[in-house]
GROMACS .gro file of C-alpha atoms in nm:
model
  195
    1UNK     CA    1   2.201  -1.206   0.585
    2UNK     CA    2   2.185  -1.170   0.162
    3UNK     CA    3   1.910  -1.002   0.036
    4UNK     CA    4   1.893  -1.368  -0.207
    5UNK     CA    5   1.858  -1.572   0.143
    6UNK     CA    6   1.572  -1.306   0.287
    7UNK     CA    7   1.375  -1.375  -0.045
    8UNK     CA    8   1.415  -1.717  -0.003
    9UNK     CA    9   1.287  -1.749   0.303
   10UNK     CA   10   0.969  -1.487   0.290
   11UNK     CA   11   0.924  -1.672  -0.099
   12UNK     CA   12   0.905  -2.010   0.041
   13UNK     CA   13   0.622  -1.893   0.307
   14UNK     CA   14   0.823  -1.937   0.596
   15UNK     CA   15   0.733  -1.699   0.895
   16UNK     CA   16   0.951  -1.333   0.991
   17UNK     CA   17   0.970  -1.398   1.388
   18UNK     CA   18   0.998  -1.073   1.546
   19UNK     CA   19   1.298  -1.024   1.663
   20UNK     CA   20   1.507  -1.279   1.488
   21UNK     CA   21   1.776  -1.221   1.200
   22UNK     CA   22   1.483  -1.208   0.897
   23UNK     CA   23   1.313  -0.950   1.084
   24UNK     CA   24   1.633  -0.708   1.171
   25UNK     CA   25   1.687  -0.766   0.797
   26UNK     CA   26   1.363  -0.686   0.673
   27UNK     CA   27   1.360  -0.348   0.954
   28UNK     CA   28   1.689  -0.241   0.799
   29UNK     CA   29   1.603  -0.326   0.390
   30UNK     CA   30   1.339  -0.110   0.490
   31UNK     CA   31   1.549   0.198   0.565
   32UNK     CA   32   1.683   0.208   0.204
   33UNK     CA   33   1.264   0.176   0.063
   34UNK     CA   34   1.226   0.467   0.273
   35UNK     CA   35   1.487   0.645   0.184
   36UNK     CA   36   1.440   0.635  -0.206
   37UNK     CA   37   1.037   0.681  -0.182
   38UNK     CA   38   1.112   1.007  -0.007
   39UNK     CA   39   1.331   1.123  -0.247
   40UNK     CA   40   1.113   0.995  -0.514
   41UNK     CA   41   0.798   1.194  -0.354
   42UNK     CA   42   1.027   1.506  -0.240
   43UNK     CA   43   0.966   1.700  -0.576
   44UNK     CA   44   0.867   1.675  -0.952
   45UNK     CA   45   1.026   1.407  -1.150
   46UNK     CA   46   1.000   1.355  -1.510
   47UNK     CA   47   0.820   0.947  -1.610
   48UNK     CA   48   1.210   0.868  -1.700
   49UNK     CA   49   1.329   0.960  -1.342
   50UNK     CA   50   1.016   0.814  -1.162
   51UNK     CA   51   1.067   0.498  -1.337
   52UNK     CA   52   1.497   0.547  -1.225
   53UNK     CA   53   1.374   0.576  -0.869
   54UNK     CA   54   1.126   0.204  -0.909
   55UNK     CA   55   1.406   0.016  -1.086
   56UNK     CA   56   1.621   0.099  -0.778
   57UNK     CA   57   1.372   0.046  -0.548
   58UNK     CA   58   1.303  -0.261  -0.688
   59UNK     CA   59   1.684  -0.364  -0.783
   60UNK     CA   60   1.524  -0.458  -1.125
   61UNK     CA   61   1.495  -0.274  -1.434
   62UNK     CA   62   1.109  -0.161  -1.489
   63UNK     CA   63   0.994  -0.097  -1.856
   64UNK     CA   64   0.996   0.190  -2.029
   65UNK     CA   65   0.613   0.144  -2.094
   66UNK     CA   66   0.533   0.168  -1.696
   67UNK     CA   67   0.392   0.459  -1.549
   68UNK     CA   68   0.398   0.547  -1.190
   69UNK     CA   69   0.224   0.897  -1.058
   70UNK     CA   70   0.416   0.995  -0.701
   71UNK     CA   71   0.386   1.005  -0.405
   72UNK     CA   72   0.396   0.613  -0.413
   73UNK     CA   73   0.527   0.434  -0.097
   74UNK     CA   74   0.700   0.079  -0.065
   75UNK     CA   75   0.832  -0.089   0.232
   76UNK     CA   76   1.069  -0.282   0.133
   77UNK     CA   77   1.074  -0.290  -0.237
   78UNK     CA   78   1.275  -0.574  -0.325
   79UNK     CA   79   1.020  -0.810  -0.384
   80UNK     CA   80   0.779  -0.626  -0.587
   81UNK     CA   81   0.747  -0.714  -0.971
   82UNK     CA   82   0.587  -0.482  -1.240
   83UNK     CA   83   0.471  -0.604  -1.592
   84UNK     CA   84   0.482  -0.387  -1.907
   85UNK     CA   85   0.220  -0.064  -1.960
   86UNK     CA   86   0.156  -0.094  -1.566
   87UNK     CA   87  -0.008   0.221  -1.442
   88UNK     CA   88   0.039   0.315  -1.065
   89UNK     CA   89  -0.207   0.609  -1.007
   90UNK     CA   90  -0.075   0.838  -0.735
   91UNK     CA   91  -0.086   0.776  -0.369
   92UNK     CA   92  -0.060   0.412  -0.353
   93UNK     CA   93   0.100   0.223  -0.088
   94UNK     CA   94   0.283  -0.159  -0.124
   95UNK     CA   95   0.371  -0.339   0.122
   96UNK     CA   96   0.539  -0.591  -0.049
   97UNK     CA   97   0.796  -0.820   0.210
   98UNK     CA   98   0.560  -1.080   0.058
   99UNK     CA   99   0.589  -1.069  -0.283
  100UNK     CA  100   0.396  -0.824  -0.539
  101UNK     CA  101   0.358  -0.932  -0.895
  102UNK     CA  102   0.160  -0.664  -1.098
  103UNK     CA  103   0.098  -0.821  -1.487
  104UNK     CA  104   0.189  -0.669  -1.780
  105UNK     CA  105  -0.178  -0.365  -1.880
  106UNK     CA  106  -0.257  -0.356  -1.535
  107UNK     CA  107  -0.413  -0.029  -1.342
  108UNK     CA  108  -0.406   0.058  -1.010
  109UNK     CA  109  -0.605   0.312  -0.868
  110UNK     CA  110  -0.472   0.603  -0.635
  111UNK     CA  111  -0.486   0.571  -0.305
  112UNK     CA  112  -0.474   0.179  -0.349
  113UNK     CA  113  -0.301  -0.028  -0.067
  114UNK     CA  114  -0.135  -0.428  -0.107
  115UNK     CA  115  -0.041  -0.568   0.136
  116UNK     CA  116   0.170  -0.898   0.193
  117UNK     CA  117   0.260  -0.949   0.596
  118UNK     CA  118   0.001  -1.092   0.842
  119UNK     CA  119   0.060  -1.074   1.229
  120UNK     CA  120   0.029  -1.366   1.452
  121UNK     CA  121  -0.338  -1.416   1.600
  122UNK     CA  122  -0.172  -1.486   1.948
  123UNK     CA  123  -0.079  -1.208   2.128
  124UNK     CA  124   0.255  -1.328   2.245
  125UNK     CA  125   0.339  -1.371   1.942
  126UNK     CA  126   0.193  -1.054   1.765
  127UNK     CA  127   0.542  -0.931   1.638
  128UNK     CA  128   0.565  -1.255   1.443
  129UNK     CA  129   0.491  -1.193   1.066
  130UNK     CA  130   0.388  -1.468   0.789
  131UNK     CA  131   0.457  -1.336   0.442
  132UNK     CA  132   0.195  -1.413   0.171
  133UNK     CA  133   0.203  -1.268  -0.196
  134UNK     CA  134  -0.035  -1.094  -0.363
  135UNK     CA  135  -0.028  -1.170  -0.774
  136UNK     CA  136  -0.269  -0.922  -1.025
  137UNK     CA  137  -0.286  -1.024  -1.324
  138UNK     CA  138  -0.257  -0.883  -1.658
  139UNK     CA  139  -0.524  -0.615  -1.788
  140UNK     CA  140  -0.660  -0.607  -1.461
  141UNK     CA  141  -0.777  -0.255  -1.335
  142UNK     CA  142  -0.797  -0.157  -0.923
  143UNK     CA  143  -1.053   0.139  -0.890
  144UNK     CA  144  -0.961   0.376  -0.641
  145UNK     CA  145  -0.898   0.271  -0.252
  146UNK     CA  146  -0.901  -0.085  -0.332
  147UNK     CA  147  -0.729  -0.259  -0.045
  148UNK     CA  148  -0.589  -0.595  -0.127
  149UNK     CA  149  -0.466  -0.824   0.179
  150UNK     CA  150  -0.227  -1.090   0.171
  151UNK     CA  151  -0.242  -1.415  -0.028
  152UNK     CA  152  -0.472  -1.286  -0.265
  153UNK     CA  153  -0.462  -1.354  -0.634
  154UNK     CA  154  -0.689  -1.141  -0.863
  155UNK     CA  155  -0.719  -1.297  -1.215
  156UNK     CA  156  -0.638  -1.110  -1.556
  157UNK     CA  157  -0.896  -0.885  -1.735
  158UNK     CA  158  -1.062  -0.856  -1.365
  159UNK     CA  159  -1.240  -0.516  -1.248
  160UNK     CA  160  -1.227  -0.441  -0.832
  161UNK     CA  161  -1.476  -0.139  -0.743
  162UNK     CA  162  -1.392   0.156  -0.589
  163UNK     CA  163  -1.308   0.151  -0.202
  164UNK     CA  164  -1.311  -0.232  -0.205
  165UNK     CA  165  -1.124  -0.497   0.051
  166UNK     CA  166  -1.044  -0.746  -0.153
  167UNK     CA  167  -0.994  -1.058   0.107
  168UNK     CA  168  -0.991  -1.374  -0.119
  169UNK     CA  169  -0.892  -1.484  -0.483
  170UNK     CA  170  -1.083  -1.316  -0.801
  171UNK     CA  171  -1.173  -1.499  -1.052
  172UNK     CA  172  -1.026  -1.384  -1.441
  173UNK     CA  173  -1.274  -1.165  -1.620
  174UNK     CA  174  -1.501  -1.084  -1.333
  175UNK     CA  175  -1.637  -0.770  -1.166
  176UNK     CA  176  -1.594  -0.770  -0.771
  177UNK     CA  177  -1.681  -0.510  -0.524
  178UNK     CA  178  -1.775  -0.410  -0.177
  179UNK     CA  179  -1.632  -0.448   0.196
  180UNK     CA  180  -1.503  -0.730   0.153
  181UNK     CA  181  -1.539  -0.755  -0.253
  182UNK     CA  182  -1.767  -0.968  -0.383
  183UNK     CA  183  -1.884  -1.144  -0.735
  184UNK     CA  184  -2.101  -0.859  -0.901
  185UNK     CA  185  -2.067  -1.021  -1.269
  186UNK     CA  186  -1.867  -1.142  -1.553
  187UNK     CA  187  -1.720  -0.853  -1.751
  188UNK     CA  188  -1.846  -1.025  -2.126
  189UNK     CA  189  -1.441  -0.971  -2.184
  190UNK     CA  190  -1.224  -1.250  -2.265
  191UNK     CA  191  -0.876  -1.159  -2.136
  192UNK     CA  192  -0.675  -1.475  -2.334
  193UNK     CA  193  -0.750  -1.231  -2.692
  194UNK     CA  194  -0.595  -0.913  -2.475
  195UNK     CA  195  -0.231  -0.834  -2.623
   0.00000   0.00000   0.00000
């Protein structure tokens, strides 16, 4: 299987059986993610080589405006997108099979976690996976331990609190928070002026 056919598949919403070609190819795609995150995490690297390290992780070229602090771990890699002046703060984890796409001003607090895979409810079918993607918009800032599950889609200029599970769609310009994140307020910000 092509890397082109795997993103196809997990793109269109289709499921990853366990045990079936899409999950031995998403097992071994994983080995590379691995092996460049620990090499990425394994000592200092200047911005320049951190942001080497994220265009091969994510076979794309990553602008020379994003920032990424390390240790930052990916499973897979290949299906996570990253706008201009992104900021990664350190210790995140993506688990992006499912599709990330971070817009362009966005911050992410450390010790953040996305995450794109569900497992099947039934039991016997537990090692089954169905892919959904998470999409952040631009300007958007994640405080720190924010934990956003699968499907979720988190509007531009939006502020998540602190330690928050973030478990349906956010609305642009709004503050959410809490376990899981609810509407606090409006930030009084309109995002569509934002450059």
């Amino acid at each position: 299987m092509e890397l082109h056919e795997f993103l196809a598949h997990v793109d269109g919403g289709n499921p990853v059986v366990g045990g079936s070609d899409h999950h031995r190819f998403m097992h071994d795609a994983a080995q590379e993610a691995f092996r460049l995150t620990a090499e990425l995490n394994s000592a200092y690297r200047t911005p320049d080589q951190v942001r080497d390290f994220i265009s091969r992780l994510t076979g794309t070229e990553v602008d020379e405006s994003v920032t990424v602090f390390p240790p930052f771990h990916s499973e897979f890699g290949k299906n996570l997108r990253l706008g201009k002046d992104v900021f990664i703060n350190l210790g995140c984890r993506f688990q992006d099979t499912g599709g990330i796409t971070i817009g362009d001003g966005t911050l992410i607090g450390h010790g953040s976690t996305l995450t794109t895979l569900n497992h099947a409810i039934d039991p016997a079918r537990r090692a089954d996976m169905r892919p959904a993607p998470v999409v952040i918009g631009r300007h958007v800032w994640l405080g720190a331990g924010v934990t956003v599950v699968p499907g979720v889609t988190i509007g531009d200029g939006a502020v998540i609190g602190a330690g928050s599970v973030v478990t349906k769609d956010v609305a642009a310009d709004t503050i959410v928070a809490g376990v899981p994140a609810r509407l606090i307020r409006a930030t009084g910000y309109d995002t569509t002026r934002a450059q």
